[in-house]
Amino acid sequence: MAKVFLGVGHGGSDPGAQGGGLDEADINLGIAVACAHKLTRHGVQVCMSRTKDEDDPLTEEIRECNAYDPDLAVDIHTNAGGGTGFEVLYHTLGGGTGKILAQNIEAEVKAIGQTSRGCKTRANSSGKDYYGFIRQTKCPAVICECAFIDTAADRAKVDTADKQAAFGRAYARGILKTLGIKVQPEQVTEPEVQAAIETIQTKTGLEEQTIRYLLDYQYGEALVTKLARAME
């Protein structure tokens, strides 16, 4: 069974970056919980560095990750510094599975409407990975920065639980693709939404994956329902 470690940046006495009344630590946790839920539903074992607002130092994250011995590791963060867009960092030397994981996650994040600053590497003065989470973990690892908390337009993409969950599910799809696990359809409980999906697919021929992307947008179910009504 595949194993994935999710590092949940900051927490407790360390709120991380802040903006618009939001703390990075809370956004990171919202994304991680949704990511873990989707991975678990696909039979992947998941270990999160924290599941609540508590101190979670990087050294402890790295220790937990290596002790868990996962196939892949993703450290979840929110950016700051006045920019816009998602970015993901991977291993500087060789790329390998870490680069593939970064590219797969980036593609899924772009599919839910977030712009991307790209898949990147960063080396220190010794030519090794600058970031400890990538440098010191023993498995392929990436660091994901979902958006800039101090830029209003970017912050608006992650300022609710639903929006954070959309990022978490996007990360999970990228992880599953890297693991070679087929992504299953989202569970839809509302009969009206299910009927709307069937109408759209019948009339447009849209693939199931495209429907999932629509559902992952904020108010996605309402959007799908309105589209179906317009097609009747």
Short mmCIF file of C-alpha atoms in Angstrom, two decimals:
data_model
loop_
_atom_site.label_atom_id
_atom_site.label_comp_id
_atom_site.label_asym_id
_atom_site.label_seq_id
_atom_site.Cartn_x
_atom_site.Cartn_y
_atom_site.Cartn_z
CA MET A 1 0.00 0.00 0.00
CA ALA A 2 1.32 3.45 -0.93
CA LYS A 3 2.28 5.82 1.88
CA VAL A 4 2.34 9.62 1.78
CA PHE A 5 3.55 12.11 4.38
CA LEU A 6 1.93 15.56 4.53
CA GLY A 7 3.87 18.26 6.31
CA VAL A 8 1.50 20.97 7.58
CA GLY A 9 3.55 24.14 7.80
CA HIS A 10 3.66 26.23 11.00
CA GLY A 11 1.05 26.00 13.78
CA GLY A 12 0.61 26.74 17.48
CA SER A 13 2.86 29.61 18.57
CA ASP A 14 3.99 30.03 14.94
CA PRO A 15 1.09 31.26 12.77
CA GLY A 16 3.30 31.57 9.70
CA ALA A 17 2.60 34.37 7.23
CA GLN A 18 -0.45 36.54 7.87
CA GLY A 19 -2.77 38.68 5.78
CA GLY A 20 -6.36 39.89 5.74
CA GLY A 21 -6.99 38.47 9.20
CA LEU A 22 -5.88 34.98 8.15
CA ASP A 23 -3.00 32.86 9.41
CA GLU A 24 -0.99 30.66 7.08
CA ALA A 25 -1.05 27.83 9.63
CA ASP A 26 -4.85 27.58 9.38
CA ILE A 27 -4.90 27.62 5.57
CA ASN A 28 -2.22 24.93 5.45
CA LEU A 29 -4.21 22.68 7.75
CA GLY A 30 -7.41 23.13 5.74
CA ILE A 31 -5.61 22.08 2.56
CA ALA A 32 -3.87 19.15 4.23
CA VAL A 33 -7.04 17.69 5.76
CA ALA A 34 -8.82 17.66 2.38
CA CYS A 35 -5.76 16.19 0.67
CA ALA A 36 -5.45 13.44 3.27
CA HIS A 37 -9.16 12.60 3.02
CA LYS A 38 -9.01 12.14 -0.74
CA LEU A 39 -5.80 10.09 -0.58
CA THR A 40 -7.24 7.85 2.13
CA ARG A 41 -10.38 7.29 0.04
CA HIS A 42 -8.08 5.92 -2.67
CA GLY A 43 -6.41 3.44 -0.34
CA VAL A 44 -3.29 5.50 0.38
CA GLN A 45 -1.91 5.51 3.91
CA VAL A 46 -1.35 9.07 5.11
CA CYS A 47 0.60 10.58 7.99
CA MET A 48 0.08 14.30 8.72
CA SER A 49 2.63 16.22 10.77
CA ARG A 50 -0.26 17.79 12.67
CA THR A 51 -4.05 17.51 12.62
CA LYS A 52 -4.83 20.57 14.77
CA ASP A 53 -3.37 23.95 15.63
CA GLU A 54 -0.26 23.03 17.59
CA ASP A 55 3.49 23.67 17.49
CA ASP A 56 4.97 21.80 14.54
CA PRO A 57 8.66 22.69 14.06
CA LEU A 58 10.36 21.75 10.81
CA THR A 59 12.89 19.51 12.56
CA GLU A 60 10.06 17.42 13.99
CA GLU A 61 8.31 17.26 10.60
CA ILE A 62 11.47 15.88 9.00
CA ARG A 63 11.99 13.37 11.82
CA GLU A 64 8.38 12.15 11.56
CA CYS A 65 8.59 11.90 7.80
CA ASN A 66 11.74 9.79 7.79
CA ALA A 67 10.40 7.57 10.57
CA TYR A 68 7.21 6.99 8.56
CA ASP A 69 9.26 6.02 5.48
CA PRO A 70 6.71 7.18 2.88
CA ASP A 71 6.80 6.86 -0.89
CA LEU A 72 6.26 10.61 -1.30
CA ALA A 73 6.21 13.70 0.92
CA VAL A 74 4.49 17.05 0.42
CA ASP A 75 5.08 20.05 2.68
CA ILE A 76 2.06 22.39 2.55
CA HIS A 77 2.57 26.15 2.85
CA THR A 78 1.08 29.51 1.89
CA ASN A 79 3.32 32.17 0.36
CA ALA A 80 3.96 35.81 1.26
CA GLY A 81 5.91 38.69 -0.20
CA GLY A 82 3.44 40.45 -2.46
CA GLY A 83 3.28 38.08 -5.43
CA THR A 84 0.54 35.98 -6.94
CA GLY A 85 0.11 32.35 -7.90
CA PHE A 86 1.02 28.83 -6.87
CA GLU A 87 4.56 27.48 -6.90
CA VAL A 88 6.16 24.17 -6.01
CA LEU A 89 9.77 23.35 -5.17
CA TYR A 90 11.46 20.01 -5.75
CA HIS A 91 14.91 18.41 -5.41
CA THR A 92 17.67 20.45 -7.03
CA LEU A 93 19.86 17.52 -8.06
CA GLY A 94 18.46 15.27 -10.77
CA GLY A 95 14.76 16.04 -10.40
CA GLY A 96 13.49 12.47 -10.69
CA THR A 97 10.24 11.51 -8.99
CA GLY A 98 10.19 14.76 -7.02
CA LYS A 99 10.10 16.76 -10.25
CA ILE A 100 7.34 14.54 -11.65
CA LEU A 101 5.34 15.00 -8.45
CA ALA A 102 5.79 18.77 -8.66
CA GLN A 103 4.63 18.86 -12.27
CA ASN A 104 1.61 16.65 -11.58
CA ILE A 105 0.46 18.79 -8.64
CA GLU A 106 1.03 22.00 -10.59
CA ALA A 107 -1.14 20.74 -13.47
CA GLU A 108 -4.01 19.95 -11.10
CA VAL A 109 -3.76 23.31 -9.33
CA LYS A 110 -3.85 25.16 -12.65
CA ALA A 111 -6.91 23.11 -13.58
CA ILE A 112 -8.89 24.57 -10.65
CA GLY A 113 -8.13 28.10 -11.79
CA GLN A 114 -5.00 29.15 -9.89
CA THR A 115 -2.13 30.65 -11.85
CA SER A 116 1.34 29.14 -11.41
CA ARG A 117 4.78 30.62 -10.91
CA GLY A 118 6.19 27.26 -11.92
CA CYS A 119 8.02 24.19 -10.64
CA LYS A 120 11.28 25.39 -9.13
CA THR A 121 14.49 24.38 -7.41
CA ARG A 122 16.68 26.35 -5.04
CA ALA A 123 20.23 25.50 -4.00
CA ASN A 124 22.25 26.79 -1.04
CA SER A 125 25.84 28.01 -1.21
CA SER A 126 27.05 24.40 -1.09
CA GLY A 127 24.97 23.41 -4.11
CA LYS A 128 22.59 21.34 -1.99
CA ASP A 129 18.88 21.94 -1.59
CA TYR A 130 18.19 25.17 0.26
CA TYR A 131 15.07 23.91 2.03
CA GLY A 132 15.54 21.41 4.83
CA PHE A 133 12.32 19.54 4.10
CA ILE A 134 13.58 18.64 0.64
CA ARG A 135 17.23 18.25 1.61
CA GLN A 136 16.82 16.10 4.71
CA THR A 137 13.83 13.86 3.92
CA LYS A 138 14.80 10.48 2.50
CA CYS A 139 11.95 10.15 -0.03
CA PRO A 140 11.00 12.29 -3.05
CA ALA A 141 9.61 15.49 -1.55
CA VAL A 142 8.13 18.82 -2.65
CA ILE A 143 7.06 22.06 -1.01
CA CYS A 144 3.77 23.55 -2.24
CA GLU A 145 2.91 27.24 -1.84
CA CYS A 146 -0.79 27.58 -2.72
CA ALA A 147 -1.14 31.38 -2.94
CA PHE A 148 0.10 34.67 -1.47
CA ILE A 149 -1.67 35.45 1.78
CA ASP A 150 -0.64 39.12 1.65
CA THR A 151 -2.10 39.74 -1.82
CA ALA A 152 -5.85 40.27 -1.62
CA ALA A 153 -6.79 38.66 -4.94
CA ASP A 154 -4.66 35.60 -4.25
CA ARG A 155 -5.81 35.33 -0.65
CA ALA A 156 -9.40 35.27 -1.87
CA LYS A 157 -8.65 31.92 -3.52
CA VAL A 158 -7.95 30.23 -0.16
CA ASP A 159 -9.94 32.27 2.36
CA THR A 160 -12.66 29.69 3.06
CA ALA A 161 -12.70 26.03 4.01
CA ASP A 162 -14.26 25.10 0.65
CA LYS A 163 -11.54 26.88 -1.32
CA GLN A 164 -8.81 25.28 0.78
CA ALA A 165 -10.42 21.89 0.20
CA ALA A 166 -10.29 22.46 -3.56
CA PHE A 167 -6.52 22.93 -3.33
CA GLY A 168 -6.22 19.87 -1.11
CA ARG A 169 -8.09 17.71 -3.61
CA ALA A 170 -5.95 19.09 -6.44
CA TYR A 171 -2.78 18.18 -4.53
CA ALA A 172 -4.18 14.71 -3.93
CA ARG A 173 -4.91 14.18 -7.62
CA GLY A 174 -1.34 15.10 -8.46
CA ILE A 175 -0.04 12.73 -5.81
CA LEU A 176 -2.28 9.90 -7.01
CA LYS A 177 -1.14 10.38 -10.60
CA THR A 178 2.49 10.18 -9.46
CA LEU A 179 1.73 6.97 -7.57
CA GLY A 180 0.00 5.50 -10.62
CA ILE A 181 -3.37 5.30 -8.86
CA LYS A 182 -6.50 6.04 -10.92
CA VAL A 183 -8.48 8.96 -9.54
CA GLN A 184 -12.04 7.98 -8.64
CA PRO A 185 -14.98 10.39 -9.14
CA GLU A 186 -15.88 12.69 -6.31
CA GLN A 187 -18.70 11.40 -4.15
CA VAL A 188 -21.83 13.40 -4.97
CA THR A 189 -24.71 13.01 -2.55
CA GLU A 190 -27.24 15.46 -3.95
CA PRO A 191 -29.51 13.80 -6.58
CA GLU A 192 -30.02 17.17 -8.32
CA VAL A 193 -26.27 17.59 -8.79
CA GLN A 194 -25.86 14.03 -10.04
CA ALA A 195 -28.66 14.56 -12.55
CA ALA A 196 -27.03 17.80 -13.68
CA ILE A 197 -23.70 16.01 -14.24
CA GLU A 198 -25.42 13.38 -16.39
CA THR A 199 -27.17 16.08 -18.43
CA ILE A 200 -23.92 17.95 -19.10
CA GLN A 201 -22.02 14.79 -20.04
CA THR A 202 -24.82 13.65 -22.36
CA LYS A 203 -25.13 16.97 -24.16
CA THR A 204 -21.46 17.98 -24.30
CA GLY A 205 -19.48 14.75 -24.04
CA LEU A 206 -17.26 16.23 -21.32
CA GLU A 207 -15.00 13.70 -19.65
CA GLU A 208 -15.41 12.79 -16.00
CA GLN A 209 -12.15 14.53 -15.11
CA THR A 210 -13.42 17.82 -16.52
CA ILE A 211 -16.57 17.53 -14.43
CA ARG A 212 -14.41 17.00 -11.32
CA TYR A 213 -12.54 20.20 -12.07
CA LEU A 214 -15.83 22.11 -12.30
CA LEU A 215 -16.98 20.67 -8.98
CA ASP A 216 -13.73 21.71 -7.30
CA TYR A 217 -14.39 25.40 -7.91
CA GLN A 218 -16.08 27.34 -5.14
CA TYR A 219 -19.86 26.92 -5.62
CA GLY A 220 -19.01 24.19 -8.14
CA GLU A 221 -22.17 22.21 -7.53
CA ALA A 222 -24.32 25.30 -8.08
CA LEU A 223 -22.41 26.05 -11.28
CA VAL A 224 -22.93 22.53 -12.62
CA THR A 225 -26.64 22.69 -11.81
CA LYS A 226 -27.05 26.05 -13.60
CA LEU A 227 -25.16 24.80 -16.66
CA ALA A 228 -27.42 21.76 -16.89
CA ARG A 229 -30.55 23.89 -16.66
CA ALA A 230 -29.26 26.14 -19.44
CA MET A 231 -28.82 23.08 -21.67
CA GLU A 232 -32.36 21.79 -21.19
#
